[in-house]
Amino acid sequence: DLYIKKYLKEHPEDLEKKFYVLLMVSTKKAVDKIKQIPQISDVLPCITMDEDSNVFSENSIVFQGYSPEVIIQAKKVCEYYGELIKISEEGSTPLGFGGGGYMLGAYYNTPNNSLPIFWSEKNNWSPFFKRYNKKYAADNKVRLGGQYV
């Protein structure tokens, strides 16, 4: 919802319009949060991840069958390194934006709510996946990882 609120702040002429938000992958929590913005008519996610998708949730599909001790230790490791390499952005945590804790990426980008140990390059960290910041072109198209979307 940060990008939507930023857009509306920068474009007050659009405050009376209604918007539809189309999401490739989302969580129910994110959809509910976006729906609270008055200008949003509807939010349409293609895939809605539940709490089982969060690596360290109680019902995580990642650690199915492992002892609680293993999960606690893995979380401590991710939090330790995540603290060293998290980006300085509002909402950023050692487990990803908003505490996401997801293991999600695509060939063109990695979401900021995925674990930073997978994508951060801060403090000379070598990530498995690349994360590209959004760059807006003059024609207002968003450029991610060399592609316009």
Short mmCIF file of N, CA and C in Angstrom, two decimals, residues 24-144:
data_model
loop_
_atom_site.label_atom_id
_atom_site.label_comp_id
_atom_site.label_asym_id
_atom_site.label_seq_id
_atom_site.Cartn_x
_atom_site.Cartn_y
_atom_site.Cartn_z
N MET A 24 0.21 -10.14 -8.96
CA MET A 24 0.61 -11.49 -9.37
C MET A 24 0.57 -12.43 -8.17
N VAL A 25 1.24 -12.04 -7.08
CA VAL A 25 1.30 -12.85 -5.87
C VAL A 25 1.10 -11.92 -4.69
N SER A 26 0.29 -12.34 -3.75
CA SER A 26 0.03 -11.50 -2.58
C SER A 26 -0.30 -12.36 -1.37
N THR A 27 -0.44 -11.69 -0.25
CA THR A 27 -0.93 -12.34 0.96
C THR A 27 -2.30 -11.76 1.28
N LYS A 28 -3.07 -12.47 2.05
CA LYS A 28 -4.38 -11.97 2.45
C LYS A 28 -4.23 -10.68 3.24
N LYS A 29 -3.21 -10.63 4.08
CA LYS A 29 -2.95 -9.43 4.89
C LYS A 29 -2.72 -8.20 3.99
N ALA A 30 -1.93 -8.38 2.93
CA ALA A 30 -1.65 -7.28 2.00
C ALA A 30 -2.92 -6.85 1.26
N VAL A 31 -3.70 -7.82 0.81
CA VAL A 31 -4.94 -7.51 0.10
C VAL A 31 -5.87 -6.72 1.01
N ASP A 32 -6.03 -7.16 2.26
CA ASP A 32 -6.90 -6.46 3.21
C ASP A 32 -6.41 -5.04 3.48
N LYS A 33 -5.10 -4.87 3.56
CA LYS A 33 -4.53 -3.55 3.82
C LYS A 33 -4.77 -2.60 2.64
N ILE A 34 -4.59 -3.11 1.43
CA ILE A 34 -4.81 -2.29 0.23
C ILE A 34 -6.28 -1.91 0.11
N LYS A 35 -7.17 -2.83 0.44
CA LYS A 35 -8.62 -2.57 0.34
C LYS A 35 -9.08 -1.45 1.28
N GLN A 36 -8.27 -1.13 2.28
CA GLN A 36 -8.63 -0.06 3.22
C GLN A 36 -8.43 1.33 2.61
N ILE A 37 -7.72 1.42 1.51
CA ILE A 37 -7.51 2.71 0.85
C ILE A 37 -8.81 3.08 0.13
N PRO A 38 -9.39 4.24 0.45
CA PRO A 38 -10.71 4.59 -0.09
C PRO A 38 -10.83 4.56 -1.61
N GLN A 39 -9.77 4.87 -2.33
CA GLN A 39 -9.83 4.92 -3.79
C GLN A 39 -9.79 3.55 -4.45
N ILE A 40 -9.56 2.50 -3.69
CA ILE A 40 -9.44 1.16 -4.26
C ILE A 40 -10.81 0.51 -4.37
N SER A 41 -11.21 0.20 -5.60
CA SER A 41 -12.49 -0.47 -5.83
C SER A 41 -12.38 -1.96 -5.53
N ASP A 42 -11.27 -2.57 -5.97
CA ASP A 42 -11.10 -4.00 -5.74
C ASP A 42 -9.62 -4.36 -5.89
N VAL A 43 -9.24 -5.45 -5.25
CA VAL A 43 -7.88 -5.98 -5.34
C VAL A 43 -8.01 -7.40 -5.87
N LEU A 44 -7.28 -7.67 -6.95
CA LEU A 44 -7.41 -8.96 -7.62
C LEU A 44 -6.05 -9.66 -7.68
N PRO A 45 -5.77 -10.53 -6.71
CA PRO A 45 -4.50 -11.27 -6.76
C PRO A 45 -4.66 -12.55 -7.58
N CYS A 46 -3.62 -12.89 -8.34
CA CYS A 46 -3.62 -14.16 -9.08
C CYS A 46 -3.37 -15.31 -8.12
N ILE A 47 -2.41 -15.12 -7.21
CA ILE A 47 -2.07 -16.13 -6.23
C ILE A 47 -2.08 -15.46 -4.85
N THR A 48 -2.79 -16.06 -3.91
CA THR A 48 -2.80 -15.55 -2.54
C THR A 48 -2.08 -16.57 -1.66
N MET A 49 -0.96 -16.13 -1.10
CA MET A 49 -0.20 -17.00 -0.21
C MET A 49 -0.79 -16.90 1.19
N ASP A 50 -0.84 -18.02 1.88
CA ASP A 50 -1.31 -18.00 3.26
C ASP A 50 -0.10 -18.03 4.20
N GLU A 51 -0.36 -18.10 5.49
CA GLU A 51 0.72 -18.08 6.48
C GLU A 51 1.66 -19.28 6.35
N ASP A 52 1.19 -20.35 5.72
CA ASP A 52 2.05 -21.52 5.53
C ASP A 52 3.24 -21.20 4.63
N SER A 53 3.12 -20.13 3.84
CA SER A 53 4.20 -19.74 2.93
C SER A 53 5.30 -18.95 3.62
N ASN A 54 5.00 -18.42 4.80
CA ASN A 54 6.02 -17.71 5.58
C ASN A 54 6.94 -18.76 6.18
N VAL A 55 8.24 -18.63 5.90
CA VAL A 55 9.21 -19.65 6.29
C VAL A 55 9.12 -20.01 7.78
N PHE A 56 8.89 -19.02 8.62
CA PHE A 56 8.95 -19.27 10.06
C PHE A 56 7.60 -19.27 10.76
N SER A 57 6.52 -19.38 9.99
CA SER A 57 5.21 -19.46 10.62
C SER A 57 5.05 -20.84 11.28
N GLU A 58 4.09 -20.93 12.15
CA GLU A 58 3.85 -22.18 12.88
C GLU A 58 3.58 -23.36 11.95
N ASN A 59 2.91 -23.10 10.84
CA ASN A 59 2.52 -24.15 9.90
C ASN A 59 3.34 -24.10 8.61
N SER A 60 4.57 -23.62 8.69
CA SER A 60 5.41 -23.44 7.51
C SER A 60 5.55 -24.73 6.70
N ILE A 61 5.36 -24.61 5.40
CA ILE A 61 5.56 -25.77 4.53
C ILE A 61 7.05 -26.04 4.32
N VAL A 62 7.89 -25.05 4.61
CA VAL A 62 9.34 -25.21 4.44
C VAL A 62 9.92 -26.14 5.49
N PHE A 63 9.47 -25.99 6.72
CA PHE A 63 10.04 -26.77 7.83
C PHE A 63 9.12 -27.90 8.30
N GLN A 64 8.27 -28.37 7.44
CA GLN A 64 7.37 -29.48 7.80
C GLN A 64 8.20 -30.68 8.23
N GLY A 65 7.90 -31.21 9.40
CA GLY A 65 8.59 -32.41 9.87
C GLY A 65 9.86 -32.13 10.66
N TYR A 66 10.27 -30.88 10.75
CA TYR A 66 11.47 -30.54 11.52
C TYR A 66 11.08 -30.18 12.95
N SER A 67 12.01 -30.36 13.85
CA SER A 67 11.76 -30.04 15.25
C SER A 67 11.71 -28.53 15.43
N PRO A 68 11.01 -28.05 16.45
CA PRO A 68 10.96 -26.61 16.73
C PRO A 68 12.35 -26.02 16.95
N GLU A 69 13.26 -26.81 17.48
CA GLU A 69 14.63 -26.31 17.72
C GLU A 69 15.32 -25.94 16.41
N VAL A 70 15.13 -26.76 15.40
CA VAL A 70 15.74 -26.48 14.09
C VAL A 70 15.16 -25.19 13.51
N ILE A 71 13.86 -25.02 13.62
CA ILE A 71 13.19 -23.82 13.10
C ILE A 71 13.69 -22.58 13.84
N ILE A 72 13.79 -22.67 15.15
CA ILE A 72 14.26 -21.53 15.95
C ILE A 72 15.69 -21.17 15.57
N GLN A 73 16.54 -22.17 15.39
CA GLN A 73 17.93 -21.90 15.02
C GLN A 73 18.02 -21.28 13.62
N ALA A 74 17.25 -21.78 12.68
CA ALA A 74 17.25 -21.23 11.32
C ALA A 74 16.78 -19.78 11.33
N LYS A 75 15.76 -19.50 12.13
CA LYS A 75 15.25 -18.13 12.22
C LYS A 75 16.30 -17.20 12.83
N LYS A 76 17.01 -17.67 13.85
CA LYS A 76 18.08 -16.87 14.45
C LYS A 76 19.16 -16.54 13.44
N VAL A 77 19.54 -17.50 12.62
CA VAL A 77 20.56 -17.28 11.59
C VAL A 77 20.07 -16.23 10.59
N CYS A 78 18.82 -16.37 10.14
CA CYS A 78 18.26 -15.41 9.18
C CYS A 78 18.14 -14.02 9.79
N GLU A 79 17.76 -13.95 11.05
CA GLU A 79 17.65 -12.64 11.71
C GLU A 79 19.02 -12.00 11.91
N TYR A 80 20.02 -12.81 12.27
CA TYR A 80 21.37 -12.28 12.49
C TYR A 80 21.92 -11.68 11.19
N TYR A 81 21.94 -12.48 10.12
CA TYR A 81 22.48 -11.99 8.86
C TYR A 81 21.55 -10.95 8.22
N GLY A 82 20.26 -11.15 8.40
CA GLY A 82 19.30 -10.19 7.87
C GLY A 82 19.48 -8.81 8.47
N GLU A 83 19.82 -8.74 9.74
CA GLU A 83 20.07 -7.45 10.40
C GLU A 83 21.30 -6.77 9.79
N LEU A 84 22.30 -7.53 9.44
CA LEU A 84 23.53 -6.97 8.85
C LEU A 84 23.31 -6.44 7.44
N ILE A 85 22.36 -7.04 6.72
CA ILE A 85 22.23 -6.72 5.30
C ILE A 85 20.88 -6.11 4.91
N LYS A 86 19.99 -5.87 5.88
CA LYS A 86 18.69 -5.30 5.50
C LYS A 86 18.89 -3.88 4.97
N ILE A 87 17.98 -3.49 4.10
CA ILE A 87 18.07 -2.17 3.51
C ILE A 87 17.45 -1.14 4.44
N SER A 88 17.84 0.10 4.25
CA SER A 88 17.31 1.19 5.07
C SER A 88 16.06 1.74 4.40
N GLU A 89 14.96 1.07 4.61
CA GLU A 89 13.69 1.46 4.01
C GLU A 89 12.61 1.27 5.06
N GLU A 90 11.67 2.18 5.10
CA GLU A 90 10.56 2.06 6.05
C GLU A 90 9.90 0.70 5.88
N GLY A 91 9.72 -0.03 6.97
CA GLY A 91 9.07 -1.33 6.93
C GLY A 91 10.02 -2.50 6.74
N SER A 92 11.30 -2.20 6.52
CA SER A 92 12.28 -3.26 6.29
C SER A 92 12.66 -3.92 7.62
N THR A 93 12.74 -5.25 7.61
CA THR A 93 13.14 -6.00 8.80
C THR A 93 14.16 -7.06 8.38
N PRO A 94 14.83 -7.70 9.33
CA PRO A 94 15.78 -8.76 8.98
C PRO A 94 15.14 -9.94 8.24
N LEU A 95 13.82 -10.06 8.31
CA LEU A 95 13.13 -11.15 7.62
C LEU A 95 12.40 -10.67 6.37
N GLY A 96 12.72 -9.46 5.91
CA GLY A 96 12.08 -8.92 4.72
C GLY A 96 11.08 -7.85 5.06
N PHE A 97 10.64 -7.15 4.06
CA PHE A 97 9.69 -6.05 4.25
C PHE A 97 8.48 -6.53 5.04
N GLY A 98 8.13 -5.79 6.09
CA GLY A 98 6.97 -6.14 6.90
C GLY A 98 7.11 -7.46 7.63
N GLY A 99 8.34 -7.96 7.76
CA GLY A 99 8.55 -9.25 8.42
C GLY A 99 8.11 -10.42 7.56
N GLY A 100 8.03 -10.21 6.25
CA GLY A 100 7.49 -11.21 5.31
C GLY A 100 7.99 -12.62 5.52
N GLY A 101 9.29 -12.82 5.49
CA GLY A 101 9.83 -14.15 5.69
C GLY A 101 9.51 -15.13 4.57
N TYR A 102 9.42 -14.63 3.33
CA TYR A 102 9.07 -15.49 2.22
C TYR A 102 10.29 -15.93 1.44
N MET A 103 10.17 -17.04 0.76
CA MET A 103 11.19 -17.54 -0.15
C MET A 103 10.57 -17.52 -1.54
N LEU A 104 10.58 -16.34 -2.13
CA LEU A 104 9.88 -16.12 -3.38
C LEU A 104 10.73 -15.26 -4.29
N GLY A 105 10.82 -15.63 -5.54
CA GLY A 105 11.55 -14.84 -6.51
C GLY A 105 11.11 -15.20 -7.91
N ALA A 106 11.41 -14.32 -8.85
CA ALA A 106 11.11 -14.56 -10.26
C ALA A 106 12.36 -14.23 -11.06
N TYR A 107 12.37 -14.63 -12.30
CA TYR A 107 13.57 -14.41 -13.12
C TYR A 107 13.89 -12.93 -13.28
N TYR A 108 12.89 -12.06 -13.16
CA TYR A 108 13.11 -10.64 -13.40
C TYR A 108 13.28 -9.82 -12.13
N ASN A 109 12.94 -10.36 -10.96
CA ASN A 109 13.11 -9.62 -9.71
C ASN A 109 12.77 -10.51 -8.52
N THR A 110 13.14 -10.04 -7.35
CA THR A 110 12.84 -10.73 -6.10
C THR A 110 12.11 -9.74 -5.19
N PRO A 111 10.96 -10.10 -4.66
CA PRO A 111 10.21 -9.17 -3.82
C PRO A 111 10.96 -8.80 -2.54
N ASN A 112 10.74 -7.58 -2.06
CA ASN A 112 11.44 -7.14 -0.85
C ASN A 112 10.90 -7.79 0.42
N ASN A 113 9.78 -8.50 0.35
CA ASN A 113 9.31 -9.21 1.54
C ASN A 113 9.83 -10.65 1.59
N SER A 114 10.69 -11.00 0.63
CA SER A 114 11.44 -12.26 0.72
C SER A 114 12.60 -12.05 1.68
N LEU A 115 13.16 -13.14 2.17
CA LEU A 115 14.28 -13.03 3.10
C LEU A 115 15.45 -12.28 2.46
N PRO A 116 15.95 -11.23 3.13
CA PRO A 116 17.07 -10.45 2.56
C PRO A 116 18.32 -11.28 2.29
N ILE A 117 18.50 -12.41 2.98
CA ILE A 117 19.68 -13.23 2.71
C ILE A 117 19.70 -13.75 1.28
N PHE A 118 18.54 -13.73 0.60
CA PHE A 118 18.46 -14.19 -0.79
C PHE A 118 18.73 -13.08 -1.81
N TRP A 119 18.51 -11.78 -1.42
CA TRP A 119 18.58 -10.73 -2.44
C TRP A 119 19.40 -9.50 -2.08
N SER A 120 19.69 -9.27 -0.81
CA SER A 120 20.40 -8.05 -0.43
C SER A 120 21.86 -8.06 -0.89
N GLU A 121 22.34 -6.89 -1.27
CA GLU A 121 23.74 -6.74 -1.65
C GLU A 121 24.48 -5.80 -0.69
N LYS A 122 23.79 -5.44 0.39
CA LYS A 122 24.38 -4.51 1.37
C LYS A 122 25.55 -5.18 2.09
N ASN A 123 26.54 -4.38 2.46
CA ASN A 123 27.73 -4.85 3.20
C ASN A 123 28.45 -5.99 2.47
N ASN A 124 28.51 -5.88 1.15
CA ASN A 124 29.23 -6.86 0.30
C ASN A 124 28.65 -8.27 0.35
N TRP A 125 27.39 -8.39 0.69
CA TRP A 125 26.71 -9.68 0.69
C TRP A 125 26.52 -10.13 -0.75
N SER A 126 26.76 -11.39 -1.04
CA SER A 126 26.55 -11.94 -2.38
C SER A 126 25.25 -12.72 -2.40
N PRO A 127 24.21 -12.13 -2.99
CA PRO A 127 22.90 -12.79 -2.96
C PRO A 127 22.76 -13.90 -4.00
N PHE A 128 21.82 -14.80 -3.75
CA PHE A 128 21.49 -15.84 -4.73
C PHE A 128 20.71 -15.24 -5.90
N PHE A 129 19.84 -14.28 -5.57
CA PHE A 129 18.96 -13.68 -6.56
C PHE A 129 19.14 -12.17 -6.56
N LYS A 130 18.85 -11.55 -7.67
CA LYS A 130 18.97 -10.11 -7.80
C LYS A 130 17.65 -9.45 -7.45
N ARG A 131 17.74 -8.32 -6.78
CA ARG A 131 16.57 -7.49 -6.52
C ARG A 131 16.82 -6.15 -7.17
N TYR A 132 15.90 -5.74 -8.04
CA TYR A 132 16.00 -4.47 -8.73
C TYR A 132 15.02 -3.48 -8.12
N ASN A 133 15.49 -2.28 -7.87
CA ASN A 133 14.58 -1.22 -7.45
C ASN A 133 13.81 -0.75 -8.66
N LYS A 134 12.61 -0.28 -8.43
CA LYS A 134 11.78 0.20 -9.54
C LYS A 134 12.36 1.50 -10.06
N LYS A 135 12.46 1.59 -11.37
CA LYS A 135 12.92 2.81 -12.03
C LYS A 135 11.82 3.24 -12.99
N TYR A 136 11.39 4.46 -12.85
CA TYR A 136 10.31 4.95 -13.69
C TYR A 136 10.88 5.70 -14.89
N ALA A 137 10.42 5.35 -16.05
CA ALA A 137 10.85 6.01 -17.28
C ALA A 137 10.00 7.26 -17.49
N ALA A 138 10.41 8.08 -18.45
CA ALA A 138 9.70 9.32 -18.73
C ALA A 138 8.23 9.08 -19.11
N ASP A 139 7.94 7.92 -19.70
CA ASP A 139 6.56 7.62 -20.11
C ASP A 139 5.78 6.90 -19.00
N ASN A 140 6.31 6.94 -17.77
CA ASN A 140 5.68 6.35 -16.58
C ASN A 140 5.60 4.83 -16.59
N LYS A 141 6.31 4.18 -17.49
CA LYS A 141 6.39 2.72 -17.42
C LYS A 141 7.40 2.37 -16.34
N VAL A 142 7.18 1.26 -15.68
CA VAL A 142 8.09 0.81 -14.63
C VAL A 142 9.10 -0.14 -15.25
N ARG A 143 10.37 0.09 -14.97
CA ARG A 143 11.43 -0.74 -15.52
C ARG A 143 12.00 -1.60 -14.38
N LEU A 144 11.86 -2.93 -14.52
CA LEU A 144 12.39 -3.87 -13.52
C LEU A 144 13.36 -4.80 -14.20
#
